[in-house]
mmCIF file of C-alpha atoms in Angstrom:
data_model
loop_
_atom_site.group_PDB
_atom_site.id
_atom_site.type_symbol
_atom_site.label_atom_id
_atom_site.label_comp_id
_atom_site.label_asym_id
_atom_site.label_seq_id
_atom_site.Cartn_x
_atom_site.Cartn_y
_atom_site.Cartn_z
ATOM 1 C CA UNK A 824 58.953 122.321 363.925
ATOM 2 C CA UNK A 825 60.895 122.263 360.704
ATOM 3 C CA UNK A 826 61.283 125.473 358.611
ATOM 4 C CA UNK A 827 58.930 123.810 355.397
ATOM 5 C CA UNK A 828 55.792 125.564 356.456
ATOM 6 C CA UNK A 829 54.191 127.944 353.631
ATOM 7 C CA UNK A 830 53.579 131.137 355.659
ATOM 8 C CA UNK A 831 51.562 133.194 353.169
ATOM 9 C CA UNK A 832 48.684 130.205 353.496
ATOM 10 C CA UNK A 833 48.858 130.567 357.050
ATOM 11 C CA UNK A 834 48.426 134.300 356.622
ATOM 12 C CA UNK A 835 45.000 134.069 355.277
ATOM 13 C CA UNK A 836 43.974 131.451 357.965
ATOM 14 C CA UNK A 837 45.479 132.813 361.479
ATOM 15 C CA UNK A 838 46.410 135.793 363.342
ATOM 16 C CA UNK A 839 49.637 137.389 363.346
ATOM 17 C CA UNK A 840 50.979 135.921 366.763
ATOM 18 C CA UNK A 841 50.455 132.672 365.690
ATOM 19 C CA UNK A 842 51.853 132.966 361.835
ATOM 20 C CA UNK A 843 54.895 134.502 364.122
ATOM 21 C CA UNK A 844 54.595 131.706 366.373
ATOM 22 C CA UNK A 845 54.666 129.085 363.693
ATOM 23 C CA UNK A 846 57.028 130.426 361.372
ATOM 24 C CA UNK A 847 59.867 130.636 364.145
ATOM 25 C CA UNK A 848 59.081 127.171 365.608
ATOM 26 C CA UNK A 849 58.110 128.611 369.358
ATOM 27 C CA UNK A 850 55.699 128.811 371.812
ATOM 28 C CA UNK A 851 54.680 132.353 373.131
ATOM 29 C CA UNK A 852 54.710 132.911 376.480
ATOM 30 C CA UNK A 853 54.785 135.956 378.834
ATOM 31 C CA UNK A 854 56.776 138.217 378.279
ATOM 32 C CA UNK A 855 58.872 136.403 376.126
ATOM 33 C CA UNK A 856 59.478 133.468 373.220
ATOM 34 C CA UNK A 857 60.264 130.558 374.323
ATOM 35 C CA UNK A 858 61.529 127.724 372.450
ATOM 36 C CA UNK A 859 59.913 124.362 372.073
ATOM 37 C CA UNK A 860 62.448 122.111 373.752
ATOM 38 C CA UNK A 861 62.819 124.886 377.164
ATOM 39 C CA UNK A 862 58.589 124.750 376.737
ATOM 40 C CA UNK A 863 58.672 121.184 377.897
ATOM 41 C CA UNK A 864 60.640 121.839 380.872
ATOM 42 C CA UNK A 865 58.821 122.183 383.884
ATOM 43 C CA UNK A 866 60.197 125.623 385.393
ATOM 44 C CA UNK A 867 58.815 126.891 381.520
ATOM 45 C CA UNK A 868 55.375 125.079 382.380
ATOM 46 C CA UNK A 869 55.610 126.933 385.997
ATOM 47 C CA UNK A 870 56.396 130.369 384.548
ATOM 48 C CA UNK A 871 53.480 130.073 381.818
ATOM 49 C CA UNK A 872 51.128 129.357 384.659
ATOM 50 C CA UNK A 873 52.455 131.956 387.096
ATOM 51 C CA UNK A 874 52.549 134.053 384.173
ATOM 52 C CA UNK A 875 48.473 132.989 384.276
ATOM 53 C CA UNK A 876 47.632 134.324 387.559
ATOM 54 C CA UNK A 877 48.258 137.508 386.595
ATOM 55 C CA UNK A 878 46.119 140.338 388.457
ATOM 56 C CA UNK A 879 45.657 137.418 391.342
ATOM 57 C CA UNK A 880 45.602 139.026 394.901
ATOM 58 C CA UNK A 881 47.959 138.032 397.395
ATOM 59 C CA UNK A 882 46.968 136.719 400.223
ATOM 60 C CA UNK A 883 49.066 136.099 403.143
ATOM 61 C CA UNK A 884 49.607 132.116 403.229
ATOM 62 C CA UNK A 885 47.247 131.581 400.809
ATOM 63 C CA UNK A 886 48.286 128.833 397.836
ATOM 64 C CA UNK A 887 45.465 129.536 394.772
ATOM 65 C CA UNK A 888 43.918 128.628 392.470
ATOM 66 C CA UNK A 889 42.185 132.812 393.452
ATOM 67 C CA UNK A 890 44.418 134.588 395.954
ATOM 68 C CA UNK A 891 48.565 133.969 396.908
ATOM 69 C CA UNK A 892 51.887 134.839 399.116
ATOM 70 C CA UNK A 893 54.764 134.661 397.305
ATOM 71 C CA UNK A 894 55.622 131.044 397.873
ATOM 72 C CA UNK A 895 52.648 130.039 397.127
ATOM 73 C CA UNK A 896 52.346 131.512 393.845
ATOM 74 C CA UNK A 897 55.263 129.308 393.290
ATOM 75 C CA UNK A 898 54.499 126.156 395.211
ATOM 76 C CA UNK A 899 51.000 125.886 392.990
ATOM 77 C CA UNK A 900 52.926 126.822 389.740
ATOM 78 C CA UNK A 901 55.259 124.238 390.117
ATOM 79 C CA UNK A 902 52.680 121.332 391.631
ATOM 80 C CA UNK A 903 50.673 122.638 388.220
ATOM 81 C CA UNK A 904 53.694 121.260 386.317
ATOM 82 C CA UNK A 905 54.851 118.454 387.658
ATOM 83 C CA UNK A 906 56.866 119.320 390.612
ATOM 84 C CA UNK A 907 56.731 119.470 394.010
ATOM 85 C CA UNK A 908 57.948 122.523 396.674
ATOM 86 C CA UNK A 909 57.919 122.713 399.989
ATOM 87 C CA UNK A 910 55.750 125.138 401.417
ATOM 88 C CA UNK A 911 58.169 128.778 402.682
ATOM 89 C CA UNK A 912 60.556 130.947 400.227
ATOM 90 C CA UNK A 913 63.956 129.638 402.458
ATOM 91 C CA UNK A 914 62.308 125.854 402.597
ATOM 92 C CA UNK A 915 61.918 126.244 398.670
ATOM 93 C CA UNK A 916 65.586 127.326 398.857
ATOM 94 C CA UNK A 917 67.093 125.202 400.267
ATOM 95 C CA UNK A 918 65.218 122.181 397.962
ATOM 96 C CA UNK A 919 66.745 123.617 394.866
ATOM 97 C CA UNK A 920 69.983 123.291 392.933
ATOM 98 C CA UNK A 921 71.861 127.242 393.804
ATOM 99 C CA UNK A 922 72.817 128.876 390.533
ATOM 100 C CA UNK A 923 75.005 131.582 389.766
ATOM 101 C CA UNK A 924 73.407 134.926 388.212
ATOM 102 C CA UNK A 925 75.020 134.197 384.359
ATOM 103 C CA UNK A 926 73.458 130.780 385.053
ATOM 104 C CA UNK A 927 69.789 131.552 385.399
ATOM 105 C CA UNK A 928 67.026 130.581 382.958
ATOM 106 C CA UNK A 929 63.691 131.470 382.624
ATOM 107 C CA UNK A 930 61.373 129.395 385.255
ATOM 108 C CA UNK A 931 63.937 129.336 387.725
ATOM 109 C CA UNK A 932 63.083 130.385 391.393
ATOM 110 C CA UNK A 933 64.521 134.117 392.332
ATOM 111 C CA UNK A 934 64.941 134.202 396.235
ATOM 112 C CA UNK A 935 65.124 137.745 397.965
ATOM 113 C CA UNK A 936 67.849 137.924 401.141
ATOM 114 C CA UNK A 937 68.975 139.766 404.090
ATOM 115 C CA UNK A 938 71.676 137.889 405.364
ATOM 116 C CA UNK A 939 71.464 134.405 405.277
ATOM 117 C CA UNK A 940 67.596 134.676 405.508
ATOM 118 C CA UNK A 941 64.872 134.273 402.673
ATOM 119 C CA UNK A 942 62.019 136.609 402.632
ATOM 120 C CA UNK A 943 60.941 136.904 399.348
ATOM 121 C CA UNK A 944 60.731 134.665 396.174
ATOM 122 C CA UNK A 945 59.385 135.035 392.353
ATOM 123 C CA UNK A 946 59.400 132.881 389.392
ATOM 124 C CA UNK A 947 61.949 134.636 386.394
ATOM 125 C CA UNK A 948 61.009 135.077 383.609
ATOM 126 C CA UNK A 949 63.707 136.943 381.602
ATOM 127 C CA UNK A 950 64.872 140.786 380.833
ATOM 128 C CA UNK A 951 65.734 140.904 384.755
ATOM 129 C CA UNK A 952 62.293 140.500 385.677
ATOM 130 C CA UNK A 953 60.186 138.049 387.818
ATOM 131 C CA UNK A 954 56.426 136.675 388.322
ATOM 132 C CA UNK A 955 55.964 137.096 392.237
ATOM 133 C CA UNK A 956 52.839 138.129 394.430
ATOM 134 C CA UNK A 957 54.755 140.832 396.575
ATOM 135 C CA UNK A 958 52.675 142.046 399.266
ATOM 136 C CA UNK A 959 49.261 142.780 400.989
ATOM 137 C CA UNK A 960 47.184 144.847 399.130
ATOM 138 C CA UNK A 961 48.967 144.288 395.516
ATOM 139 C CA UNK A 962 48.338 141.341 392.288
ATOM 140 C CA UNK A 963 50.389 138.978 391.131
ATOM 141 C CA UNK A 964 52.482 140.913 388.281
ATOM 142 C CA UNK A 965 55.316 140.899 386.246
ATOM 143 C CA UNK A 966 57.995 143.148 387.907
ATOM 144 C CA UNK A 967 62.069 144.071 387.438
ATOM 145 C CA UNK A 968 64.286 142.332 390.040
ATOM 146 C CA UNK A 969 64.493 145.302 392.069
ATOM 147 C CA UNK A 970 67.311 144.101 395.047
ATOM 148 C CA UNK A 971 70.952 143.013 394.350
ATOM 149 C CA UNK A 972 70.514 140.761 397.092
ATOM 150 C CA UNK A 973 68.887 137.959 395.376
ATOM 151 C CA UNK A 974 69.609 133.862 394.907
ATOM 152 C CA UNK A 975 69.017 131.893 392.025
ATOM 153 C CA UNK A 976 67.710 128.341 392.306
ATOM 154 C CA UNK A 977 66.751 125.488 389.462
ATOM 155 C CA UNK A 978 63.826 123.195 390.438
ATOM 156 C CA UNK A 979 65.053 119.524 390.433
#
């Protein structure tokens, strides 16, 4: 979107968000802006709709639309934009292209470790913080990276 748009009409007409959303040329998602060319990748597409499960309840190996685990969460978001994972956290792993930390984008996968072994992965989505359904009894949620021991991986 080019920069020629007359703001104060749009005032009168929509809500702030929007105006905001128009005026820089973005698309809002969770928790972030996002700009429109990273909006039509699909790890952006798989973080909105993780980002749209919010207050899901995890289920252990359950893959939506109502309840996830963690890799399922991911495994829907991703087959919701385009992309297909295989079904565990370290079989997701190993299917994506490793990334350093300074590398990282939002909508890439953030894999939890001990060892050489994957138990845990989330969705990031910027500020140090992921999308992830973490464990029985809790909701899908937006939550700070809280281990050092964590992989970064790009969808292909």
């Amino acid at each position: 979107m080019t920069a020629q748009v007359h703001v104060p009409s749009l005032l009168a007409r929509a809500g702030t968000a929007s105006v905001l959303t128009i005026a820089l040329g973005t698309t809002m998602l969770a928790p972030g802006l996002v700009n429109d060319a990273e909006a039509a990748t699909h790890s952006t597409k798989a973080l909105k709709i993780a980002a749209s499960k919010k207050g899901s309840p995890y289920g252990y190996g359950a893959t939506g639309p109502n309840r996830f685990d963690c890799s399922g969460l991911t495994l829907y978001s991703f087959k919701k934009a385009g992309k297909k994972l295989p079904r565990t956290a370290q079989q997701q792993y190993n299917k994506t292209r490793h990334l350093a930390k300074s590398q990282r984008q939002r909508g890439d996968l953030v894999f939890f470790h001990s060892g050489r072994s994957v138990y845990h992965v989330g969705i990031y989505a910027g500020g140090g913080k992921i999308w992830h359904s973490p464990k029985t009894g809790a909701v899908v949620r937006l939550e700070k990276i809280w281990s050092k021991s964590v992989w970064y991986g790009r969808v292909r």
